[in-house]
Structure formats: structure tokens, C-alpha cells
N, CA and C atoms as an extended XYZ file, in Angstrom:
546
Properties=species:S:1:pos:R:3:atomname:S:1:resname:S:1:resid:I:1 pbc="F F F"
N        25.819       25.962      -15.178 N   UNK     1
C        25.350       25.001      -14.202 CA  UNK     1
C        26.565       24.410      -13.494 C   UNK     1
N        26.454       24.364      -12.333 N   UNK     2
C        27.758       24.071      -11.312 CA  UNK     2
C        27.923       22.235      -11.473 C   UNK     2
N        28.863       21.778      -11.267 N   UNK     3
C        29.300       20.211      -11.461 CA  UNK     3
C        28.367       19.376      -10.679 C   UNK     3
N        28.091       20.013       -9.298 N   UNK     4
C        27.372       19.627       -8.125 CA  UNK     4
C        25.991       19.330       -9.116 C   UNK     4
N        25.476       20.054       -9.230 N   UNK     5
C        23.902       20.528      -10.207 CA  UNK     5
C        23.843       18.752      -11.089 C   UNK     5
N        24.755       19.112      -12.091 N   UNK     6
C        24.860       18.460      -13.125 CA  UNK     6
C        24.694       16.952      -12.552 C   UNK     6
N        25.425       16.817      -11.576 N   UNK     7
C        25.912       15.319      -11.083 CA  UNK     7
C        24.898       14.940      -10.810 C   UNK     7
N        24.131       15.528       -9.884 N   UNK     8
C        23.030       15.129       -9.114 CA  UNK     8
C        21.551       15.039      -10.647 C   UNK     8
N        21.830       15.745      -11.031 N   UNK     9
C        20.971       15.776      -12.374 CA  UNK     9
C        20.850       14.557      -13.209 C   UNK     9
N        22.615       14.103      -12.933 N   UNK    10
C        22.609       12.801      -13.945 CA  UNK    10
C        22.570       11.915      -13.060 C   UNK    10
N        22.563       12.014      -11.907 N   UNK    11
C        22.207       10.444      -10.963 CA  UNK    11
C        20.842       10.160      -11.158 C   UNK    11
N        19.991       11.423      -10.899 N   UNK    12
C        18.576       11.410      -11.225 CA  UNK    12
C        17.986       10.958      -12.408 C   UNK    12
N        18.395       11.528      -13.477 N   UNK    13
C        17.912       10.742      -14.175 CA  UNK    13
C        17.964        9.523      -14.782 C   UNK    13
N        19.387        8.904      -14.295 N   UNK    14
C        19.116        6.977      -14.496 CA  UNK    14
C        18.647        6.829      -13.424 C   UNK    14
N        18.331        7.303      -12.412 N   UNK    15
C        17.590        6.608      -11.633 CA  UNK    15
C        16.266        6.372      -12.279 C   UNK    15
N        15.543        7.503      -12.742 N   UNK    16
C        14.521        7.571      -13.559 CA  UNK    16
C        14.235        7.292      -15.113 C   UNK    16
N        15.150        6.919      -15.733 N   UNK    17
C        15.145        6.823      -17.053 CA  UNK    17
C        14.767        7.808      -17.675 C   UNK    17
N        15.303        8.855      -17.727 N   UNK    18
C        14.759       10.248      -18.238 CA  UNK    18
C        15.995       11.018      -18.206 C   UNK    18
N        16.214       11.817      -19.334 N   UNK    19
C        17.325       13.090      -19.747 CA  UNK    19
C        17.733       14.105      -18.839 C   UNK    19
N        19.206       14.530      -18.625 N   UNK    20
C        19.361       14.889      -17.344 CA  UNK    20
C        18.408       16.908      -17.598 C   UNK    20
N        18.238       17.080      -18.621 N   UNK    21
C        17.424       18.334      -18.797 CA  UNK    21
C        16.130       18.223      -18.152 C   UNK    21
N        15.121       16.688      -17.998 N   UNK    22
C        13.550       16.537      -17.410 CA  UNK    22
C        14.013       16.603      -15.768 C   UNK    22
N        14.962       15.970      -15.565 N   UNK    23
C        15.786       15.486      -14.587 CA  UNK    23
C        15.497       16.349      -13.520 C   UNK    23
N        16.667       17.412      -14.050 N   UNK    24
C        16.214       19.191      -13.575 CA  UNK    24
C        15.329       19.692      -13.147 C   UNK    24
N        13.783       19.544      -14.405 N   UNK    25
C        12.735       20.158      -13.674 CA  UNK    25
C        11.854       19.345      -12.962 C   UNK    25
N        12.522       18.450      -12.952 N   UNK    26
C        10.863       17.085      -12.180 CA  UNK    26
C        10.992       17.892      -10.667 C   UNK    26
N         9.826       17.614      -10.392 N   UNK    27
C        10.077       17.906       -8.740 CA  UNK    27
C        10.876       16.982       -7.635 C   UNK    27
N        11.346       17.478       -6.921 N   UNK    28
C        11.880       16.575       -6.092 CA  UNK    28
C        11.140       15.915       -4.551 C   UNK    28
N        11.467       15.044       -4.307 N   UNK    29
C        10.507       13.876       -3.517 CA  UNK    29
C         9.917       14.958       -2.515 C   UNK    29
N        10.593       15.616       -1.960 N   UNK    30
C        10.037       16.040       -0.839 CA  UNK    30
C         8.931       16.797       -0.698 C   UNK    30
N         9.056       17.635       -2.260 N   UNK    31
C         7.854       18.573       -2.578 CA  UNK    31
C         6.986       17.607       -2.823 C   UNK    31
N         7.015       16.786       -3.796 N   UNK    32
C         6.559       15.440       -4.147 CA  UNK    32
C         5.229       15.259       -3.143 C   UNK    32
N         5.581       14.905       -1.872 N   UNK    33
C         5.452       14.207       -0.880 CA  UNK    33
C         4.651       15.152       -0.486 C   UNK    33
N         5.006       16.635        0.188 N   UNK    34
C         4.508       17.808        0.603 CA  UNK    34
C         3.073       18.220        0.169 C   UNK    34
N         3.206       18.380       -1.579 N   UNK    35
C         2.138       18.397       -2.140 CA  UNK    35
C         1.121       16.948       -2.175 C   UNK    35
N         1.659       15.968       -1.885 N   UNK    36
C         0.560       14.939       -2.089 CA  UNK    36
C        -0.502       14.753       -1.162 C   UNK    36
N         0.393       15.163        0.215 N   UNK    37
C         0.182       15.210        1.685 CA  UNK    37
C        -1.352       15.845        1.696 C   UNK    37
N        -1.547       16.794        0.793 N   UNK    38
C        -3.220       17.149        0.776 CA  UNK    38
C        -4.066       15.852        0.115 C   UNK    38
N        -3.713       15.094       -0.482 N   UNK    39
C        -4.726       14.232       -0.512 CA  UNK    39
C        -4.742       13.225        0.056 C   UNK    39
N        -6.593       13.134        0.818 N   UNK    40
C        -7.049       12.442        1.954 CA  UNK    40
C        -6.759       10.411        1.121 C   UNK    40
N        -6.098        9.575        1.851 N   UNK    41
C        -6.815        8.928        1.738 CA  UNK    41
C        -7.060        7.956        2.788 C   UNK    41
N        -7.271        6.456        2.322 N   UNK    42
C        -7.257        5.516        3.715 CA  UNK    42
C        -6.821        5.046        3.690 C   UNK    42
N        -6.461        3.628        4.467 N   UNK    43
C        -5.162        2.969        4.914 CA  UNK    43
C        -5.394        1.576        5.308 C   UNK    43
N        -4.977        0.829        4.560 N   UNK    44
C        -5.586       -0.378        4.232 CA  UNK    44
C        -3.929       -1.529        4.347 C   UNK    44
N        -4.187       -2.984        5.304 N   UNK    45
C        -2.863       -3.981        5.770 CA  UNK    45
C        -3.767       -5.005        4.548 C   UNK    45
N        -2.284       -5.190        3.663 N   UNK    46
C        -2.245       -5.891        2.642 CA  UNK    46
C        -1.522       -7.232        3.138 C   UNK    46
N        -2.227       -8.651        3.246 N   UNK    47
C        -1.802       -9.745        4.055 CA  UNK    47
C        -2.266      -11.127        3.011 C   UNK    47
N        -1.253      -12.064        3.354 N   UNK    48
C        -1.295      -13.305        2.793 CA  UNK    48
C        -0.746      -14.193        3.828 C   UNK    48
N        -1.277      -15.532        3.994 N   UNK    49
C        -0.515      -16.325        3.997 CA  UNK    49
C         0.735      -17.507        3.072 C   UNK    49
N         1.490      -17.458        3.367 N   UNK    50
C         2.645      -18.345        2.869 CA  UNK    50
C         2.144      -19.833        3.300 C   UNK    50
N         1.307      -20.205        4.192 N   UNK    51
C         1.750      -21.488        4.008 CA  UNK    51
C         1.726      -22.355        5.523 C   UNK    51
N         3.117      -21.263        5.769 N   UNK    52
C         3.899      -21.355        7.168 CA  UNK    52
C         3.276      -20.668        8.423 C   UNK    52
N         3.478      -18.989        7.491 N   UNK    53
C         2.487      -17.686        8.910 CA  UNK    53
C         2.205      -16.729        7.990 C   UNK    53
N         1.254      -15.690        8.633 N   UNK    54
C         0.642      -15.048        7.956 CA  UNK    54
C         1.281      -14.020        7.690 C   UNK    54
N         1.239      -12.805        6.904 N   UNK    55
C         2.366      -11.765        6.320 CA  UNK    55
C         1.634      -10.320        5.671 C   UNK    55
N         2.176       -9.526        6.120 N   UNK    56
C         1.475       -8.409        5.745 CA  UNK    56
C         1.821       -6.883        5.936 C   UNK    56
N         1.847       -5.945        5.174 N   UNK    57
C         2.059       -4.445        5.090 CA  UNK    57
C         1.204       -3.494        5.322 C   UNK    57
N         1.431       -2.454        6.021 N   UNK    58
C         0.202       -1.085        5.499 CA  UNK    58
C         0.490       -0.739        4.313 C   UNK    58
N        -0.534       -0.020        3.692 N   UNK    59
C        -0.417        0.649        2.852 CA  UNK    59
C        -1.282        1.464        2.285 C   UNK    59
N        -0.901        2.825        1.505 N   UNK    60
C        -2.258        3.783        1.560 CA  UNK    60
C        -2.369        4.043        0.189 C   UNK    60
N        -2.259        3.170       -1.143 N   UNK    61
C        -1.987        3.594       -2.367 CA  UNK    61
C        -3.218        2.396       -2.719 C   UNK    61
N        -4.125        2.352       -2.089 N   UNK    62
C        -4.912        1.294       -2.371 CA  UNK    62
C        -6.417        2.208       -3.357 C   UNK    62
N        -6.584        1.625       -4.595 N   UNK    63
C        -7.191        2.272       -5.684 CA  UNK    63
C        -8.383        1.220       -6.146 C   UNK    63
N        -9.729        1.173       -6.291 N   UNK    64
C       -10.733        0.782       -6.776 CA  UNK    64
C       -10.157        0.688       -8.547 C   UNK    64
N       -10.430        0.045       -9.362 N   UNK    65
C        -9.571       -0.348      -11.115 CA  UNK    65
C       -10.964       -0.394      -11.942 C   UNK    65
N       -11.634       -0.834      -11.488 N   UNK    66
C       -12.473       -1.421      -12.782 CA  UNK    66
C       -13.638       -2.049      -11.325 C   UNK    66
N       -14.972       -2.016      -12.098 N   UNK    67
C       -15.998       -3.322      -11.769 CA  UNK    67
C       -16.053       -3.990      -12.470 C   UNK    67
N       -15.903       -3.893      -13.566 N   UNK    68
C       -16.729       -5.254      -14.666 CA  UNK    68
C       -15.079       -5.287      -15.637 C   UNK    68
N       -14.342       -6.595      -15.373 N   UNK    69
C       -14.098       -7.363      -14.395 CA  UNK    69
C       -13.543       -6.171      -13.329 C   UNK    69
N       -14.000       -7.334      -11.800 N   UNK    70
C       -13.315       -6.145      -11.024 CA  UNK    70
C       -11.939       -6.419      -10.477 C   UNK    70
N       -11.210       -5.164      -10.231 N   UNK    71
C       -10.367       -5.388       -9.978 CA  UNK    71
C        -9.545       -3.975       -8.821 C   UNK    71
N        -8.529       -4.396       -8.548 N   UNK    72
C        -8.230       -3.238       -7.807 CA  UNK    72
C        -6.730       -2.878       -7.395 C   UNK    72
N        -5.817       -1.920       -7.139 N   UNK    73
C        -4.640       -1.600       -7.541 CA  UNK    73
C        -4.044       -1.467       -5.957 C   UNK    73
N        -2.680       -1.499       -5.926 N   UNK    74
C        -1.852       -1.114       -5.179 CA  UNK    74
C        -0.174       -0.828       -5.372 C   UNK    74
N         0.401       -0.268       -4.663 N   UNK    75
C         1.665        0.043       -4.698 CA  UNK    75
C         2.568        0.083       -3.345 C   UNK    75
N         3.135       -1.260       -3.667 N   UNK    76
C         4.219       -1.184       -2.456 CA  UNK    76
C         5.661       -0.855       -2.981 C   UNK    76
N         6.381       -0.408       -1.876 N   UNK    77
C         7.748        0.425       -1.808 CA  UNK    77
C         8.350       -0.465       -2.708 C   UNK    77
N         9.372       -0.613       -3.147 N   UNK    78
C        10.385       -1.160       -3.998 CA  UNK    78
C        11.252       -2.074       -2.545 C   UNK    78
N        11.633       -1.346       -1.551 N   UNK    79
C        11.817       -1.227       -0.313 CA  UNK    79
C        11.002       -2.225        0.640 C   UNK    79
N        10.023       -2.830        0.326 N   UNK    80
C         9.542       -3.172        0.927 CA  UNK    80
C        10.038       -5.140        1.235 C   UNK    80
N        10.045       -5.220        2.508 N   UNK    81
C        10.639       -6.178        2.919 CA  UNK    81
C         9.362       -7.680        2.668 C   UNK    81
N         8.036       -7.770        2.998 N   UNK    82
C         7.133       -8.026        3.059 CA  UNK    82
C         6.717       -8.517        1.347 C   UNK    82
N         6.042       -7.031        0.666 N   UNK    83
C         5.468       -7.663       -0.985 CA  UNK    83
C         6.656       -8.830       -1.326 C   UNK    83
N         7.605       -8.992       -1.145 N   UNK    84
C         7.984      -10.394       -2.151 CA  UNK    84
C         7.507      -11.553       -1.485 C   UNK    84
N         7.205      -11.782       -0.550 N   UNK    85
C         7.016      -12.957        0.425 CA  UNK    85
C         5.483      -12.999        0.046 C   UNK    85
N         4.796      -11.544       -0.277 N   UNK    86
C         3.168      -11.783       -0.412 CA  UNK    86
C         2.747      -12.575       -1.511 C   UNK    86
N         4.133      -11.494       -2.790 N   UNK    87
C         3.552      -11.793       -4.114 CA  UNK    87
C         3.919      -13.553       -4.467 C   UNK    87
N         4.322      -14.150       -3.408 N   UNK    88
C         4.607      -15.333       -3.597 CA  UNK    88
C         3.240      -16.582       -3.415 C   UNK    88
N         2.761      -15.640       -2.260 N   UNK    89
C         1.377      -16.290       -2.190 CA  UNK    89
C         0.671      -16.451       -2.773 C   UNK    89
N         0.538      -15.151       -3.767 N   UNK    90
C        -0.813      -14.833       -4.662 CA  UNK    90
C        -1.668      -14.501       -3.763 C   UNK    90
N        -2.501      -14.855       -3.329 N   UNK    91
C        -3.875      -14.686       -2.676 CA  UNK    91
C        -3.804      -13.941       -1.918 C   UNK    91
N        -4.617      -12.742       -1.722 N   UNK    92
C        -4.472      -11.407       -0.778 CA  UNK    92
C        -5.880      -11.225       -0.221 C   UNK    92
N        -5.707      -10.558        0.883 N   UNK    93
C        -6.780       -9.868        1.910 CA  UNK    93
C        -6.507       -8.606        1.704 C   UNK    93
N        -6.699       -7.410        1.515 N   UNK    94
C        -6.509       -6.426        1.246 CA  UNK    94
C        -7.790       -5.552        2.394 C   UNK    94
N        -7.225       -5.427        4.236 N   UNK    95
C        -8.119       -5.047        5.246 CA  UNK    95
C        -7.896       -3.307        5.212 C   UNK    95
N        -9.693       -2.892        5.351 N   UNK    96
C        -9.384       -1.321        5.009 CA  UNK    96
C        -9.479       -1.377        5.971 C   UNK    96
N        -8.942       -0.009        6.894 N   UNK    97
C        -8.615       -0.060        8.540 CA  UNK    97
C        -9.945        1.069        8.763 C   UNK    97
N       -10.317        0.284        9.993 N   UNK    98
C       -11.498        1.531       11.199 CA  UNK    98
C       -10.685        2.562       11.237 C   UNK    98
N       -11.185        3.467       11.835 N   UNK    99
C       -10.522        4.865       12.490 CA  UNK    99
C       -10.293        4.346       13.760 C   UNK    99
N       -10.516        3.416       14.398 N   UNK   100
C        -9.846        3.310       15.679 CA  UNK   100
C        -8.475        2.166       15.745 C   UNK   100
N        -8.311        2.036       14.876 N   UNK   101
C        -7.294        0.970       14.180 CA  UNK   101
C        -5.783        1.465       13.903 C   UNK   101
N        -5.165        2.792       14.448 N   UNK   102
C        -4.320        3.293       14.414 CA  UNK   102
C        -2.759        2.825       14.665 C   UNK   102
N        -3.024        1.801       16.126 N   UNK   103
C        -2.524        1.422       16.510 CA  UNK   103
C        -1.973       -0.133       15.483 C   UNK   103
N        -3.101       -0.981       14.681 N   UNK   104
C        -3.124       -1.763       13.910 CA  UNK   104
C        -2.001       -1.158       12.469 C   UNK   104
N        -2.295        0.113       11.999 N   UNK   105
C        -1.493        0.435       11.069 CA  UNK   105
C         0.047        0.409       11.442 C   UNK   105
N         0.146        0.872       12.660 N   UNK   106
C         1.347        1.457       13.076 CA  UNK   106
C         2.546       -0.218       12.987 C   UNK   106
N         1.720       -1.085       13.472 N   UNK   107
C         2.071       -2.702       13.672 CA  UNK   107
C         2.525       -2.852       12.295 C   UNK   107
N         1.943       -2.358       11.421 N   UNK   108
C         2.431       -3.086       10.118 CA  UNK   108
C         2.867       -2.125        9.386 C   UNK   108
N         3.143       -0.862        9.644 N   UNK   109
C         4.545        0.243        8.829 CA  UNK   109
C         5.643       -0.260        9.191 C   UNK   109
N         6.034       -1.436       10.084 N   UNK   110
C         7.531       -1.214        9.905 CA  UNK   110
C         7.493       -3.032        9.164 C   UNK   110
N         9.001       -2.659        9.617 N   UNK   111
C         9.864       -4.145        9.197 CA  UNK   111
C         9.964       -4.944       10.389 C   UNK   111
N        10.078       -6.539       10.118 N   UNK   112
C        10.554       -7.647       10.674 CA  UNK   112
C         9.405       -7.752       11.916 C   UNK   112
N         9.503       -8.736       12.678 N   UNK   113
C         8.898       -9.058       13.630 CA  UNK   113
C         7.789       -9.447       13.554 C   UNK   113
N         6.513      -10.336       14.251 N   UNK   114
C         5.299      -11.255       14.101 CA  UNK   114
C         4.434      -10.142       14.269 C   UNK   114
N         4.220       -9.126       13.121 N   UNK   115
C         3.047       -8.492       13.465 CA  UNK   115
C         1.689       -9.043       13.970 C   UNK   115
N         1.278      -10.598       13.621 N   UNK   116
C        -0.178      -10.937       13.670 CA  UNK   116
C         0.024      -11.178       15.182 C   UNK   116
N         0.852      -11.205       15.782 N   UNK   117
C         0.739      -11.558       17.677 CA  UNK   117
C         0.187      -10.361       18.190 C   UNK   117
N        -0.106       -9.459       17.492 N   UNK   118
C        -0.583       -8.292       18.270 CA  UNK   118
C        -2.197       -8.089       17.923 C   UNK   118
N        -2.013       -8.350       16.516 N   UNK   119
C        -3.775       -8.220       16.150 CA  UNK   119
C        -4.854       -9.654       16.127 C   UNK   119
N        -5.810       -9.160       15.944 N   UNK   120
C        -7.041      -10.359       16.191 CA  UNK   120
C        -7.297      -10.729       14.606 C   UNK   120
N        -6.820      -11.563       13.822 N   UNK   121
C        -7.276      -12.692       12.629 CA  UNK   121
C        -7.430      -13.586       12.403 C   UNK   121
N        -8.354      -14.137       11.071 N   UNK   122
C        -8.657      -15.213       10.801 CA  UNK   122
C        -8.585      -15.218        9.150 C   UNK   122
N        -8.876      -16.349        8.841 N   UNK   123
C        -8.435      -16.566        7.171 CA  UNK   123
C        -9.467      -16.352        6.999 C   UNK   123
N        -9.434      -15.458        5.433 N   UNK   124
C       -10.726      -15.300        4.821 CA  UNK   124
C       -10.930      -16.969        3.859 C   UNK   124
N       -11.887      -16.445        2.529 N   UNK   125
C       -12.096      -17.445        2.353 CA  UNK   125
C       -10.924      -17.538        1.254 C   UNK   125
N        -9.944      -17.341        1.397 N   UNK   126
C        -9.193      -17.998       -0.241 CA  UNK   126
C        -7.924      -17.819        1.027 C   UNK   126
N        -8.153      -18.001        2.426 N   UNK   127
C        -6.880      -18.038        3.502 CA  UNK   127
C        -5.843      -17.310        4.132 C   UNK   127
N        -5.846      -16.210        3.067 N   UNK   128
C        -5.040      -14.852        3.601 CA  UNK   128
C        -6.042      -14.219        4.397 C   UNK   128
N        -5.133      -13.378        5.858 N   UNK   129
C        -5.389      -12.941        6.951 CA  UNK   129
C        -6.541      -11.928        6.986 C   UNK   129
N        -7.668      -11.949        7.350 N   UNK   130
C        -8.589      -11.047        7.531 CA  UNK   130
C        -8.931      -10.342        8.636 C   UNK   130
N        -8.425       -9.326        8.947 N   UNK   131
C        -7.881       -8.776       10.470 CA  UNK   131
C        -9.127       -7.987       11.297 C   UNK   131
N        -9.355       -8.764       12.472 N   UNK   132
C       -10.437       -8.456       13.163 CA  UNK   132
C       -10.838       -6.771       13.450 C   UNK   132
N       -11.700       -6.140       13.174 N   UNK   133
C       -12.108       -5.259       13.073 CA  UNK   133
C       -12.018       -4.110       11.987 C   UNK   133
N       -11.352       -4.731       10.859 N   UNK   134
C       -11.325       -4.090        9.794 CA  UNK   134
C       -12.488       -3.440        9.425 C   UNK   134
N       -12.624       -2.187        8.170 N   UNK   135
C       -13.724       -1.559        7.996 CA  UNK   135
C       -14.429       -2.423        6.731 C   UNK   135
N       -13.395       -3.032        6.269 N   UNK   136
C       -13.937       -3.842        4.929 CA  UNK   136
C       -12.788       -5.265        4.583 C   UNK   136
N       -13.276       -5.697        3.567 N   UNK   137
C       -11.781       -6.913        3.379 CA  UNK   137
C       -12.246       -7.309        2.052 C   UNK   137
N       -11.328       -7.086        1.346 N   UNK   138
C       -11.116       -7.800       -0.419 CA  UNK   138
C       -10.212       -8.798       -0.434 C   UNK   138
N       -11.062      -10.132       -0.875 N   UNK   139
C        -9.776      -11.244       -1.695 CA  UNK   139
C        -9.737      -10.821       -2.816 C   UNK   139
N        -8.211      -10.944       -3.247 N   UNK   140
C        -7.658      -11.039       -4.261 CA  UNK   140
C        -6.450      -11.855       -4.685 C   UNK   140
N        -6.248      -11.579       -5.938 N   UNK   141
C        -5.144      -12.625       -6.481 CA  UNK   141
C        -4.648      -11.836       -7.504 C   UNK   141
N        -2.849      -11.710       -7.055 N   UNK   142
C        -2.167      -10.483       -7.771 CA  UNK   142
C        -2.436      -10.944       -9.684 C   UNK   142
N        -2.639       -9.861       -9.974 N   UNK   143
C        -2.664      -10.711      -12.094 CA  UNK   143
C        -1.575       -9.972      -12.416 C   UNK   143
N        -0.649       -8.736      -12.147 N   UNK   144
C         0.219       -8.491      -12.584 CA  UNK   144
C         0.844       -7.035      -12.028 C   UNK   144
N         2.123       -7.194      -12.175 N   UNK   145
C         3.268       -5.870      -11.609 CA  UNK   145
C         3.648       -5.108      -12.962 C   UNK   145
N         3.705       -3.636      -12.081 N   UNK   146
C         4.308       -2.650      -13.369 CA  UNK   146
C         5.447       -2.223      -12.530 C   UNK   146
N         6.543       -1.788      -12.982 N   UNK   147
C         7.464       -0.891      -12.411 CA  UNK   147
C         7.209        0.233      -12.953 C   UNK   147
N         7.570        1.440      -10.797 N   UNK   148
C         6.919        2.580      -11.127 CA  UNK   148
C         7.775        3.173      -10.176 C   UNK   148
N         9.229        3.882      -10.691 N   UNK   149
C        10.278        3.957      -10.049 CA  UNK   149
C        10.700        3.755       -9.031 C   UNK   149
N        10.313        4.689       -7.439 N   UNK   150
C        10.783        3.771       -6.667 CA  UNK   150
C         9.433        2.440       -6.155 C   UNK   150
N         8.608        2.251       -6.173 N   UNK   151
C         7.255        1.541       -6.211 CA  UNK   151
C         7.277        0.349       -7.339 C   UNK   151
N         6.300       -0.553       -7.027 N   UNK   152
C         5.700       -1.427       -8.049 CA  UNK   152
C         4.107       -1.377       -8.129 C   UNK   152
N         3.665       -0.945       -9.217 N   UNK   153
C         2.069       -1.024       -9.246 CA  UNK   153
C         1.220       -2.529       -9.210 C   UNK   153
N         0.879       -2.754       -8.430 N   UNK   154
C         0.236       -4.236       -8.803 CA  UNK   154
C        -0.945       -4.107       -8.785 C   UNK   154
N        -1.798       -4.812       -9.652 N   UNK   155
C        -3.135       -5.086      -10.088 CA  UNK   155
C        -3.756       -6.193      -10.005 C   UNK   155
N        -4.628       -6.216       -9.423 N   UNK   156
C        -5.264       -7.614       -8.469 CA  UNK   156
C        -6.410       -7.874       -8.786 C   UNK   156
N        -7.017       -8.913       -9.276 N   UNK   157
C        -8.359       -9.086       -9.485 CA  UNK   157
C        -9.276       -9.933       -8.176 C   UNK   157
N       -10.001       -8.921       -7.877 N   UNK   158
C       -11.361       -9.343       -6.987 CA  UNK   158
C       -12.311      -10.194       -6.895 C   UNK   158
N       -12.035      -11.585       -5.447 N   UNK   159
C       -12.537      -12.798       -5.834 CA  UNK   159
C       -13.621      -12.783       -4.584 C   UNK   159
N       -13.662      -11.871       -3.728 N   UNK   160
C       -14.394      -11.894       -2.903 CA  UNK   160
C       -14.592      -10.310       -1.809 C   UNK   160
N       -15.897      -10.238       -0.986 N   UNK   161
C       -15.329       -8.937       -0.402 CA  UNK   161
C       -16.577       -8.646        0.186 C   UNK   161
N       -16.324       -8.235        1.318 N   UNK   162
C       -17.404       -7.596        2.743 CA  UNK   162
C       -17.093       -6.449        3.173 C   UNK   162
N       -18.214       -5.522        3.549 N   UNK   163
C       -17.899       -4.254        4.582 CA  UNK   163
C       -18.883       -4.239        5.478 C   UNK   163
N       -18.011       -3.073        6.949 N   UNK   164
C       -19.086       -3.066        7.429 CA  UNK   164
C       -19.701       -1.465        7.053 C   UNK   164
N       -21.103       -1.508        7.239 N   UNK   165
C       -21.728       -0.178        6.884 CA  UNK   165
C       -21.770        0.985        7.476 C   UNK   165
N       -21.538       -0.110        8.970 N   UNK   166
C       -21.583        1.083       10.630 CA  UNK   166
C       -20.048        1.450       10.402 C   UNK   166
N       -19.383        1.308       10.095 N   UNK   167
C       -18.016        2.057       10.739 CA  UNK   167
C       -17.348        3.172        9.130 C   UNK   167
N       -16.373        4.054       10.207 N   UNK   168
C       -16.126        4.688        9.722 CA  UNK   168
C       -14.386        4.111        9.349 C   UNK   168
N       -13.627        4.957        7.916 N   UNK   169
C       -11.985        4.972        7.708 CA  UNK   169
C       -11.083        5.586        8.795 C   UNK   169
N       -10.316        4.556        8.707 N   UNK   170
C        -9.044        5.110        9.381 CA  UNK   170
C        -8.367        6.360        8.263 C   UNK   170
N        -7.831        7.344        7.661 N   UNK   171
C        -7.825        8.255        7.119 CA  UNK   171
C        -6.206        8.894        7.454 C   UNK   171
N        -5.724        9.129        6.109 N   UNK   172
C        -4.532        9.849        6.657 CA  UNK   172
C        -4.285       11.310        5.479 C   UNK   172
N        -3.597       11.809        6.323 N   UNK   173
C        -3.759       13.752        5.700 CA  UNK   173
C        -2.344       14.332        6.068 C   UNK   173
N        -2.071       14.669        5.375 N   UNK   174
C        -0.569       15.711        5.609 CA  UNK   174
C         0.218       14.590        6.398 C   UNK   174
N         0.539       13.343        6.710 N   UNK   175
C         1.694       13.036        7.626 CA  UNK   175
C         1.156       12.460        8.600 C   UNK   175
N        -0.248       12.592        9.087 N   UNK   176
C        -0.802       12.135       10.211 CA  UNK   176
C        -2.541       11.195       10.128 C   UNK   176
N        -2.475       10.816       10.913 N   UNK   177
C        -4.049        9.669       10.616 CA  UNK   177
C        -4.973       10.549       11.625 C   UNK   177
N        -6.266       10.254       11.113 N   UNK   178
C        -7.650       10.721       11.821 CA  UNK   178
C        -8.747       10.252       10.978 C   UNK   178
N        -9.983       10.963       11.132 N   UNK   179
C       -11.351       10.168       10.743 CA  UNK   179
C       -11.816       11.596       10.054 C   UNK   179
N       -13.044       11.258        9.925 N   UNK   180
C       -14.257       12.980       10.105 CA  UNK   180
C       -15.144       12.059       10.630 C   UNK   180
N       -15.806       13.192       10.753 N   UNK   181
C       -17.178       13.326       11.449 CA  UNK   181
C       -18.274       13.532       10.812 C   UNK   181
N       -19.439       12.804       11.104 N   UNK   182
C       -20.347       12.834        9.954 CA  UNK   182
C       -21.482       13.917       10.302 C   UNK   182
């Protein structure tokens, strides 16, 4: 095994906490990514208020946990500029996006700047942002973080929550967003 190999083997695995031999065969992000890229899901702006203004991320790692109690999961970047300012709030809106809402996701993939000047909200009932035309909206209140290498899993228990019946997901597949057709 060449020095190059090895090195990169052993960066990997403290990055991961794992032996530079698992190290080796784990897949690497890109395949990672490549292969995940087949599964459909939807795409849902995770928002709180602070207090001050309202605050919020896309994100597509959004998971149904349990009904009885209910509860429900997410995972933001490690990277992410936003979850510490949320998890400060506690109290979350968790808005699943329309399919015509593309433009709404795009507002809240990046960093810095007043995303809510662009979209139409109002406080739900526990005050975090409930963003006008969403397909659905869950309050919640974070109960606890896992670390999940580069990610944090957080688990949120469900204090409130509406959909609408007429509309369809905003939907994302291989790299890119769309709907189906019914």
C-alpha cells in the first residue's frame, strides 16, 4: 500500500472513529452521495424564532420516528451555520415544501442573509415561522442530538401539525427537485 493510500486511510479514519483497515473499505462520499441520489425524498425549511427574527434551513433528511409518543427526526450539516441559532430556540416549525416552492428551498440552501424577506410567514402556534404555502407544518421541540459524523441527528417531539390534502411535495431525485404526477 503506497504512503499516499495509507495517509489518507488514517485521516479517514479519525475522522470517523474507525481502524484505518474499515477506513479503506467504507465507501467514499461521493459514491455515498451517487448511490443515495436514487432515493426520492422531500424537502422540508426547518425554522424558529430567536426572539429577535425568524431563522431557518432546508433540509431533506426529514424522517416520521414514532406516533405514540410522536415524534420526528432530522439531520443538519455539522456545517451548518443556522441549527445552532435554531437549537437555541427549541421550538421548531418543520414546513414540508409544495412542488411549486422551488424557488422557497433554494432561499434557504444557502448561508447568511434575511431569508424570511423573500417568503410569506407567520408564527405557528408555539411561534416559530410557518411559511406561507407550505404542503404541511409540524411544531416541535428539539428532545435531543446524536452525533453522526459529518451531521447531527436530532429528534424532536411533536406538539402540533396541519396539512394540506390538495397539494402535492416538492421532491428531490439524483441532484435535482420535481413532483409526479398523479
Amino acid at each position: 500500500m503506497s504512503a499516499e493510500i495509507t495517509a489518507v486511510a488514517s485521516r479517514r479514519a479519525e475522522r470517523r472513529g474507525m481502524s484505518e483497515q474499515d477506513a479503506l473499505s467504507a465507501p467514499d462520499a461521493a459514491t455515498l452521495r451517487k448511490v443515495m441520489g436514487h432515493f426520492c425524498t422531500g424537502v422540508a425549511v426547518i425554522a424558529a424564532h430567536d426572539g429577535d427574527r425568524p431563522l431557518g434551513f432546508a433540509c431533506q433528511s426529514v424522517v416520521s420516528v414514532s406516533l405514540d409518543p410522536p415524534y420526528i427526526s432530522f439531520c443538519p450539516a455539522k456545517t451548518s451555520t443556522s441549527w445552532p441559532l435554531l437549537r437555541e430556540a427549541g421550538s421548531l416549525c418543520i414546513n414540508i415544501l409544495a412542488h411549486d416552492q422551488k424557488d422557497v428551498c433554494s432561499t434557504f440552501a444557502v448561508s447568511g442573509g434575511d431569508k424570511f424577506a423573500q417568503v410569506d410567514w407567520s408564527p405557528a402556534g408555539n411561534g416559530a415561522p410557518a411559511l406561507g404555502g407550505a404542503l404541511a407544518r409540524i411544531e416541535a421541540t428539539v428532545e435531543l442530538e446524536h452525533d453522526a459524523g459529518d451531521h447531527t441527528i436530532v429528534l424532536a417531539r411533536i406538539t402540533d401539525l396541519t396539512a394540506d390534502a390538495e397539494g402535492r411535495p416538492l421532491l428531490f431525485f439524483k441532484g435535482g427537485f420535481g413532483g409526479f404526477s398523479e
